[in-house]
CSV table of C-alpha atoms in Angstrom, one decimal:
chain,number,residue,atom,x,y,z
A,8,UNK,CA,45.0,47.7,20.1
A,9,UNK,CA,47.7,49.7,21.8
A,10,UNK,CA,48.4,53.4,21.3
A,11,UNK,CA,50.4,54.1,18.2
A,12,UNK,CA,52.5,57.1,17.3
A,13,UNK,CA,52.5,58.3,13.6
A,14,UNK,CA,55.0,60.7,12.0
A,15,UNK,CA,55.0,62.5,8.7
A,16,UNK,CA,56.6,60.2,6.2
A,17,UNK,CA,59.1,62.7,4.8
A,18,UNK,CA,60.1,64.0,8.2
A,19,UNK,CA,63.9,64.1,7.5
A,20,UNK,CA,63.4,66.4,4.5
A,21,UNK,CA,60.8,68.6,6.2
A,22,UNK,CA,62.9,69.1,9.3
A,23,UNK,CA,66.1,69.9,7.4
A,24,UNK,CA,64.4,73.0,5.9
A,25,UNK,CA,64.9,76.3,7.5
A,26,UNK,CA,62.5,76.4,10.5
A,27,UNK,CA,61.1,73.1,9.2
A,28,UNK,CA,58.1,71.3,10.8
A,29,UNK,CA,56.6,67.8,10.6
A,30,UNK,CA,53.3,66.6,12.0
A,31,UNK,CA,53.2,63.9,14.6
A,32,UNK,CA,50.1,62.1,16.0
A,33,UNK,CA,49.2,59.4,18.5
A,34,UNK,CA,46.2,57.2,17.9
A,35,UNK,CA,44.7,55.9,21.2
A,36,UNK,CA,42.0,53.2,21.2
A,37,UNK,CA,38.7,54.6,22.3
A,38,UNK,CA,40.0,58.1,22.7
A,39,UNK,CA,40.6,61.1,20.4
A,40,UNK,CA,43.8,61.2,18.4
A,41,UNK,CA,46.5,63.4,19.9
A,42,UNK,CA,48.1,65.8,17.3
A,43,UNK,CA,51.3,67.7,17.6
A,44,UNK,CA,54.3,69.0,15.7
A,45,UNK,CA,58.1,68.6,15.6
A,46,UNK,CA,60.2,71.7,14.9
A,47,UNK,CA,63.7,72.0,13.7
A,48,UNK,CA,66.1,74.1,15.7
A,49,UNK,CA,68.9,73.6,13.2
A,50,UNK,CA,71.7,71.0,12.7
A,51,UNK,CA,74.4,70.2,15.2
A,52,UNK,CA,78.1,70.0,14.5
A,53,UNK,CA,77.9,66.2,14.0
A,54,UNK,CA,75.1,66.6,11.4
A,55,UNK,CA,72.2,65.6,13.6
A,56,UNK,CA,69.0,67.5,13.6
A,57,UNK,CA,68.1,69.5,16.7
A,58,UNK,CA,64.4,68.9,17.2
A,59,UNK,CA,61.8,70.1,19.7
A,60,UNK,CA,58.2,68.8,20.1
A,61,UNK,CA,54.9,70.4,20.9
A,62,UNK,CA,53.7,69.9,24.5
A,63,UNK,CA,51.9,66.6,23.9
A,64,UNK,CA,55.1,64.8,22.8
A,65,UNK,CA,58.7,64.3,23.9
A,66,UNK,CA,61.8,63.9,21.8
A,67,UNK,CA,63.8,61.3,23.6
A,68,UNK,CA,66.7,61.1,21.1
A,69,UNK,CA,67.9,62.1,17.7
A,70,UNK,CA,70.6,60.7,15.3
A,71,UNK,CA,71.3,61.5,11.6
A,72,UNK,CA,68.6,59.0,10.4
A,73,UNK,CA,66.3,58.5,13.4
A,74,UNK,CA,64.2,60.2,16.0
A,75,UNK,CA,62.8,58.7,19.2
A,76,UNK,CA,59.4,60.1,20.2
A,77,UNK,CA,57.1,59.5,23.1
A,78,UNK,CA,53.6,60.5,24.0
A,79,UNK,CA,53.4,60.5,27.8
A,80,UNK,CA,49.6,60.8,27.9
A,81,UNK,CA,49.3,57.5,26.0
A,82,UNK,CA,52.4,55.9,27.6
A,83,UNK,CA,53.6,55.2,24.0
A,84,UNK,CA,57.0,55.5,22.3
A,85,UNK,CA,58.4,54.8,18.9
A,86,UNK,CA,61.7,55.2,17.2
A,87,UNK,CA,61.4,56.4,13.5
A,88,UNK,CA,64.2,55.4,11.1
A,89,UNK,CA,64.5,56.9,7.6
A,90,UNK,CA,66.0,55.0,4.7
A,91,UNK,CA,69.8,54.9,4.4
A,92,UNK,CA,69.2,54.9,0.6
A,93,UNK,CA,66.6,53.9,-1.9
A,94,UNK,CA,66.8,52.3,-5.3
A,95,UNK,CA,64.3,53.7,-7.9
A,96,UNK,CA,65.6,52.1,-11.1
A,97,UNK,CA,65.2,48.4,-10.5
A,98,UNK,CA,61.6,48.1,-11.8
A,99,UNK,CA,59.2,50.3,-13.7
A,100,UNK,CA,56.2,49.5,-11.6
A,101,UNK,CA,55.2,48.3,-8.2
A,102,UNK,CA,57.5,45.8,-6.6
A,103,UNK,CA,55.5,42.9,-5.2
A,104,UNK,CA,58.1,40.5,-3.7
A,105,UNK,CA,61.8,40.6,-2.7
A,106,UNK,CA,64.6,38.6,-1.1
A,107,UNK,CA,68.2,39.1,-0.2
A,108,UNK,CA,71.0,36.5,-0.7
A,109,UNK,CA,72.6,34.9,2.3
A,110,UNK,CA,75.8,37.0,1.8
A,111,UNK,CA,73.9,40.2,1.5
A,112,UNK,CA,75.4,41.0,-1.9
A,113,UNK,CA,72.4,40.3,-4.2
A,114,UNK,CA,68.8,41.3,-4.2
A,115,UNK,CA,66.0,39.6,-6.0
A,116,UNK,CA,62.6,41.1,-6.8
A,117,UNK,CA,59.4,40.8,-8.9
A,118,UNK,CA,57.1,43.5,-10.2
A,119,UNK,CA,53.8,44.2,-11.8
A,120,UNK,CA,55.8,45.2,-14.8
A,121,UNK,CA,56.1,41.4,-15.4
A,122,UNK,CA,59.8,41.1,-14.6
A,123,UNK,CA,62.0,39.3,-12.1
A,124,UNK,CA,65.4,40.9,-11.6
A,125,UNK,CA,68.6,40.3,-9.7
A,126,UNK,CA,70.4,43.4,-8.5
A,127,UNK,CA,73.3,44.7,-6.4
A,128,UNK,CA,72.4,45.4,-2.8
A,129,UNK,CA,74.9,48.2,-2.4
A,130,UNK,CA,73.8,50.5,-5.3
A,131,UNK,CA,70.7,48.9,-6.8
A,132,UNK,CA,72.4,48.3,-10.1
A,133,UNK,CA,70.5,45.7,-12.1
A,134,UNK,CA,72.6,42.6,-12.8
A,135,UNK,CA,70.2,40.3,-14.6
A,136,UNK,CA,66.6,39.7,-15.6
A,137,UNK,CA,65.3,36.2,-15.2
A,138,UNK,CA,62.9,35.5,-18.1
A,139,UNK,CA,60.8,32.4,-18.5
A,140,UNK,CA,57.5,32.9,-16.7
A,141,UNK,CA,54.4,33.9,-18.7
A,142,UNK,CA,52.4,36.7,-17.1
A,143,UNK,CA,53.3,38.1,-13.6
A,144,UNK,CA,55.8,36.5,-11.2
A,145,UNK,CA,54.1,36.5,-7.8
A,146,UNK,CA,56.9,35.3,-5.5
A,147,UNK,CA,60.6,34.8,-5.4
A,148,UNK,CA,63.3,33.8,-3.0
A,149,UNK,CA,66.9,32.6,-2.7
A,150,UNK,CA,67.8,29.2,-1.6
A,151,UNK,CA,69.9,29.2,1.6
A,152,UNK,CA,73.1,28.9,-0.5
A,153,UNK,CA,72.3,32.2,-2.2
A,154,UNK,CA,73.3,30.7,-5.6
A,155,UNK,CA,69.8,29.3,-6.5
A,156,UNK,CA,66.5,31.1,-7.0
A,157,UNK,CA,62.9,29.8,-6.6
A,158,UNK,CA,60.0,31.5,-8.2
A,159,UNK,CA,56.3,31.1,-8.7
A,160,UNK,CA,54.0,32.8,-11.2
A,161,UNK,CA,50.5,33.4,-12.5
A,162,UNK,CA,51.3,30.8,-15.2
A,163,UNK,CA,50.9,28.0,-12.5
A,164,UNK,CA,54.7,27.2,-12.8
A,165,UNK,CA,57.3,26.9,-10.1
A,166,UNK,CA,60.8,27.4,-11.4
A,167,UNK,CA,64.3,26.9,-10.1
A,168,UNK,CA,67.1,29.1,-11.4
A,169,UNK,CA,70.8,29.4,-11.2
A,170,UNK,CA,72.1,32.7,-9.9
A,171,UNK,CA,75.5,31.9,-11.4
A,172,UNK,CA,74.7,31.4,-15.1
A,173,UNK,CA,71.0,32.5,-15.0
A,174,UNK,CA,69.7,29.2,-16.5
A,175,UNK,CA,66.4,27.6,-15.4
A,176,UNK,CA,67.2,23.8,-15.1
A,177,UNK,CA,63.9,22.9,-13.3
A,178,UNK,CA,60.3,23.8,-14.0
A,179,UNK,CA,57.6,22.2,-11.8
A,180,UNK,CA,54.1,21.7,-13.4
A,181,UNK,CA,51.0,20.5,-11.6
A,182,UNK,CA,49.2,23.4,-10.1
A,183,UNK,CA,45.9,24.4,-11.7
A,184,UNK,CA,46.1,28.2,-10.8
A,185,UNK,CA,48.7,30.8,-10.0
A,186,UNK,CA,51.4,30.3,-7.4
A,187,UNK,CA,51.1,32.6,-4.4
A,188,UNK,CA,54.0,31.6,-2.2
A,189,UNK,CA,56.9,29.1,-1.9
A,190,UNK,CA,59.1,27.8,0.9
A,191,UNK,CA,62.5,26.0,0.8
A,192,UNK,CA,62.9,22.9,3.0
A,193,UNK,CA,66.3,23.0,4.8
A,194,UNK,CA,69.0,23.4,2.3
A,195,UNK,CA,66.8,22.9,-0.7
A,196,UNK,CA,66.5,19.3,-1.8
A,197,UNK,CA,62.8,19.8,-1.4
A,198,UNK,CA,60.6,22.9,-1.9
A,199,UNK,CA,56.9,23.7,-1.2
A,200,UNK,CA,54.5,25.8,-3.3
A,201,UNK,CA,51.0,27.0,-2.6
A,202,UNK,CA,48.5,28.2,-5.1
A,203,UNK,CA,45.1,29.8,-5.8
A,204,UNK,CA,44.0,26.3,-6.6
A,205,UNK,CA,43.9,25.6,-2.9
A,206,UNK,CA,46.7,23.0,-2.8
A,207,UNK,CA,50.2,23.0,-1.3
A,208,UNK,CA,52.7,20.7,-3.1
A,209,UNK,CA,56.0,19.2,-2.1
A,210,UNK,CA,58.6,19.0,-4.9
A,211,UNK,CA,61.9,17.2,-5.3
A,212,UNK,CA,64.4,19.5,-7.0
A,213,UNK,CA,66.9,16.8,-7.9
A,214,UNK,CA,64.3,14.5,-9.5
A,215,UNK,CA,62.1,17.4,-10.8
A,216,UNK,CA,58.9,15.7,-9.6
A,217,UNK,CA,56.0,16.4,-7.3
A,218,UNK,CA,56.4,14.1,-4.2
A,219,UNK,CA,52.9,14.9,-2.8
A,220,UNK,CA,50.0,17.2,-2.5
A,221,UNK,CA,50.5,18.0,1.1
A,222,UNK,CA,47.2,19.9,1.6
A,223,UNK,CA,44.1,20.5,-0.4
A,224,UNK,CA,42.2,23.3,1.3
A,225,UNK,CA,39.4,24.2,-1.1
A,226,UNK,CA,40.4,27.8,-0.8
A,227,UNK,CA,43.4,29.8,-2.1
A,228,UNK,CA,46.5,29.6,0.0
A,229,UNK,CA,48.1,33.0,0.2
A,230,UNK,CA,51.2,32.2,2.1
A,231,UNK,CA,53.3,29.2,3.4
A,232,UNK,CA,56.2,28.6,5.8
A,233,UNK,CA,58.2,25.6,6.8
A,234,UNK,CA,59.6,25.2,10.3
A,235,UNK,CA,61.0,22.7,12.7
A,236,UNK,CA,58.3,21.2,14.9
A,237,UNK,CA,58.6,21.0,18.7
A,238,UNK,CA,59.2,17.3,19.7
A,239,UNK,CA,56.1,17.3,21.8
A,240,UNK,CA,53.8,17.7,18.8
A,241,UNK,CA,52.3,14.5,17.5
A,242,UNK,CA,52.5,14.6,13.8
A,243,UNK,CA,50.9,11.2,13.1
A,244,UNK,CA,52.3,8.4,11.0
A,245,UNK,CA,53.8,9.0,7.5
A,246,UNK,CA,51.6,8.0,4.7
A,247,UNK,CA,54.3,6.2,2.8
A,248,UNK,CA,56.8,3.4,3.7
A,249,UNK,CA,60.0,4.7,5.3
A,250,UNK,CA,62.1,3.7,2.3
A,251,UNK,CA,60.2,6.3,0.2
A,252,UNK,CA,60.4,9.2,2.7
A,253,UNK,CA,62.1,12.3,1.3
A,254,UNK,CA,65.2,13.4,3.1
A,255,UNK,CA,64.9,16.5,5.2
A,256,UNK,CA,61.2,16.6,6.0
A,257,UNK,CA,61.2,14.7,9.4
A,258,UNK,CA,59.8,16.8,12.2
A,259,UNK,CA,58.9,19.7,9.8
A,260,UNK,CA,55.6,21.6,10.0
A,261,UNK,CA,54.1,23.3,7.0
A,262,UNK,CA,52.1,26.5,7.9
A,263,UNK,CA,49.4,27.6,5.4
A,264,UNK,CA,47.8,31.1,5.4
A,265,UNK,CA,44.4,30.5,3.8
A,266,UNK,CA,42.0,32.9,2.0
A,267,UNK,CA,39.0,31.4,4.0
A,268,UNK,CA,40.2,32.9,7.3
A,269,UNK,CA,42.0,29.7,8.4
A,270,UNK,CA,45.6,29.1,9.4
A,271,UNK,CA,46.5,25.5,9.0
A,272,UNK,CA,49.5,23.5,10.1
A,273,UNK,CA,50.3,20.1,8.5
A,274,UNK,CA,53.0,17.6,9.2
A,275,UNK,CA,55.2,17.8,6.1
A,276,UNK,CA,56.1,14.1,6.2
A,277,UNK,CA,52.9,12.6,7.7
A,278,UNK,CA,50.5,14.9,5.8
A,279,UNK,CA,48.5,14.9,9.0
A,280,UNK,CA,46.7,18.1,10.2
A,281,UNK,CA,48.3,19.5,13.4
A,282,UNK,CA,45.9,22.4,14.0
A,283,UNK,CA,43.4,24.7,12.2
A,284,UNK,CA,43.0,28.2,13.6
A,285,UNK,CA,40.2,30.5,12.5
A,286,UNK,CA,41.0,34.2,12.3
A,287,UNK,CA,39.1,37.4,11.7
A,288,UNK,CA,39.7,37.7,8.0
A,289,UNK,CA,41.7,36.1,5.1
A,290,UNK,CA,45.2,35.2,6.2
A,291,UNK,CA,47.9,36.7,3.9
A,292,UNK,CA,51.2,35.6,5.4
A,293,UNK,CA,52.7,33.4,8.1
A,294,UNK,CA,56.1,32.5,9.6
A,295,UNK,CA,57.8,30.6,12.4
A,296,UNK,CA,59.3,32.4,15.3
A,297,UNK,CA,60.6,29.2,16.8
A,298,UNK,CA,59.8,25.5,17.0
A,299,UNK,CA,56.9,26.5,19.3
A,300,UNK,CA,55.6,29.9,18.2
A,301,UNK,CA,54.2,31.0,14.9
A,302,UNK,CA,52.9,34.3,13.5
A,303,UNK,CA,50.2,35.0,10.9
A,304,UNK,CA,48.7,38.2,9.5
A,305,UNK,CA,45.3,38.9,8.1
A,306,UNK,CA,43.6,41.2,5.6
A,307,UNK,CA,42.0,43.3,8.4
A,308,UNK,CA,45.3,44.0,10.1
A,309,UNK,CA,45.5,41.4,12.9
A,310,UNK,CA,48.7,39.6,13.7
A,311,UNK,CA,48.2,36.4,15.6
A,312,UNK,CA,50.9,34.7,17.7
A,313,UNK,CA,50.1,31.1,18.3
A,314,UNK,CA,51.6,28.2,20.3
A,315,UNK,CA,51.7,25.2,18.0
A,316,UNK,CA,51.2,22.9,21.0
A,317,UNK,CA,47.8,24.4,21.7
A,318,UNK,CA,46.6,26.6,18.9
A,319,UNK,CA,42.9,26.9,19.9
A,320,UNK,CA,43.4,30.5,21.0
A,321,UNK,CA,46.0,33.0,20.2
A,322,UNK,CA,48.8,33.7,22.7
A,323,UNK,CA,48.8,37.3,21.6
A,324,UNK,CA,46.9,39.4,19.0
A,325,UNK,CA,48.5,42.6,17.7
A,326,UNK,CA,46.5,45.2,15.9
A,327,UNK,CA,48.2,48.5,15.0
A,328,UNK,CA,46.0,49.4,12.0
A,329,UNK,CA,43.2,48.0,9.9
A,330,UNK,CA,45.4,47.7,6.8
A,331,UNK,CA,46.3,44.3,5.4
A,332,UNK,CA,49.3,42.6,6.8
A,333,UNK,CA,51.4,41.6,3.8
A,334,UNK,CA,54.6,40.2,5.3
A,335,UNK,CA,56.0,38.9,8.5
A,336,UNK,CA,59.7,38.1,9.0
A,337,UNK,CA,61.5,36.9,12.1
A,338,UNK,CA,64.4,39.2,13.0
A,339,UNK,CA,66.7,38.7,16.0
A,340,UNK,CA,64.6,38.6,19.1
A,341,UNK,CA,61.5,39.9,17.3
A,342,UNK,CA,59.9,40.3,13.9
A,343,UNK,CA,59.3,42.8,11.1
A,344,UNK,CA,55.8,43.6,9.8
A,345,UNK,CA,54.8,45.3,6.6
A,346,UNK,CA,51.2,46.5,5.9
A,347,UNK,CA,49.0,48.0,3.3
A,348,UNK,CA,49.0,51.5,4.7
A,349,UNK,CA,52.7,52.1,4.0
A,350,UNK,CA,53.8,51.1,7.5
A,351,UNK,CA,56.7,48.8,8.2
A,352,UNK,CA,58.0,48.2,11.7
A,353,UNK,CA,60.2,46.1,13.9
A,354,UNK,CA,59.0,44.7,17.2
A,355,UNK,CA,61.6,43.3,19.5
A,356,UNK,CA,61.2,41.6,22.9
A,357,UNK,CA,63.9,43.6,24.6
A,358,UNK,CA,62.6,47.0,23.5
A,359,UNK,CA,59.8,49.0,25.1
A,360,UNK,CA,59.2,50.8,21.8
A,361,UNK,CA,58.6,49.9,18.2
A,362,UNK,CA,61.1,50.8,15.4
A,363,UNK,CA,59.2,52.3,12.5
A,364,UNK,CA,60.8,52.2,9.0
A,365,UNK,CA,59.6,55.4,7.4
A,366,UNK,CA,59.4,56.6,3.8
A,367,UNK,CA,56.3,55.4,2.0
A,368,UNK,CA,53.4,57.8,2.3
A,369,UNK,CA,50.4,55.5,2.0
A,370,UNK,CA,51.6,52.9,-0.6
A,371,UNK,CA,51.5,49.3,0.6
A,372,UNK,CA,54.8,47.8,1.7
A,373,UNK,CA,54.6,44.2,0.3
A,374,UNK,CA,57.7,42.6,1.6
A,375,UNK,CA,60.7,43.1,3.9
A,376,UNK,CA,64.0,41.2,3.9
A,377,UNK,CA,67.1,41.5,6.1
A,378,UNK,CA,70.8,40.8,6.1
A,379,UNK,CA,72.7,41.5,9.3
A,380,UNK,CA,71.9,45.1,10.3
A,381,UNK,CA,70.3,46.0,6.9
A,382,UNK,CA,66.6,45.8,6.2
A,383,UNK,CA,65.2,46.1,2.7
A,384,UNK,CA,61.6,46.8,1.8
A,385,UNK,CA,59.7,46.8,-1.5
A,386,UNK,CA,56.7,49.0,-2.1
A,387,UNK,CA,53.8,49.8,-4.5
A,388,UNK,CA,55.6,53.1,-5.3
A,389,UNK,CA,58.3,51.1,-7.2
A,390,UNK,CA,61.1,51.8,-4.7
A,391,UNK,CA,63.4,49.4,-2.8
A,392,UNK,CA,64.4,51.1,0.4
A,393,UNK,CA,67.4,50.1,2.5
A,394,UNK,CA,67.6,50.8,6.2
A,395,UNK,CA,70.6,50.4,8.5
A,396,UNK,CA,69.9,49.7,12.1
A,397,UNK,CA,73.3,51.0,12.9
A,398,UNK,CA,71.8,54.4,12.1
A,399,UNK,CA,69.6,54.2,15.2
């Protein structure tokens, strides 16, 4: 675990007050936490805060929405970005899942209030509620076209919706327990769902049928991701004759985040196991960084980076807090992480610091989604927050 700088969640408001102060701290593994303060010295002509730090910290830079802080003693630095805006009126309760359309115009979200809604990404205005699931909707996503929606619920159903006329032309039935995650294969002829019943299923959207039970794990599958496999990985032989193979699943890997502490990779066409990696706790989420590297996050806060060609041991293990890792999303040359302690941050290869997306106090951030330079997050406090990296 590396040293980590923490900052008061409402630092922009606190520091804009007359003689405002905000606390800052640096957690160092095996050593006492370093505490300090930021103090406002006023606002410059261009609207930026003028900030000084107590002797343990340094202010490296300030913009209207961000502050860059280092702790020389721990050789640590982070840039903290406050929301560009937030949308409080989309749902009445916690927002559990979210996605953004390919054009960046529409948002999609589910909530513990039992609803799934489509909304305007510019102002948070609600456009439509998609009704049809019984009980809570656990997961939702847009197809690559941005005109079709995929959802899975506690009612064991997987549904395909039109974002144009709001109809639900396809409902997949077959799981024996609630759906926990979904994935779209390429442009969307096929989709994958995973469930509390321990199975992952491959569906044909055009024929409205289940093509196969790709995996039967014997434990709930909390997350799944489909990616292109490196051509050096032997995926075995397909289980069905070539004439029956579904289009678009050649050379695809299905990654499964399992409740029983295992991360599993399966050949989507061959159904053959590629690897099985055991982590420190239940896996909550997983994603592909490339055709070689994958990420997976656990309930106890570990993020594992694995090489699919040799997944016996992790290439890297990141542990910034003991809070559950709820979502992982590739972004440019890095990835975005959201966790159960309210933290959401961006790690990029070309930066020597982490970009922290601030706002939630201690409420879990369940999901992050991005479009170009905008990052959206959804949280237990019922807010969708929108960040603009151009504000850095």
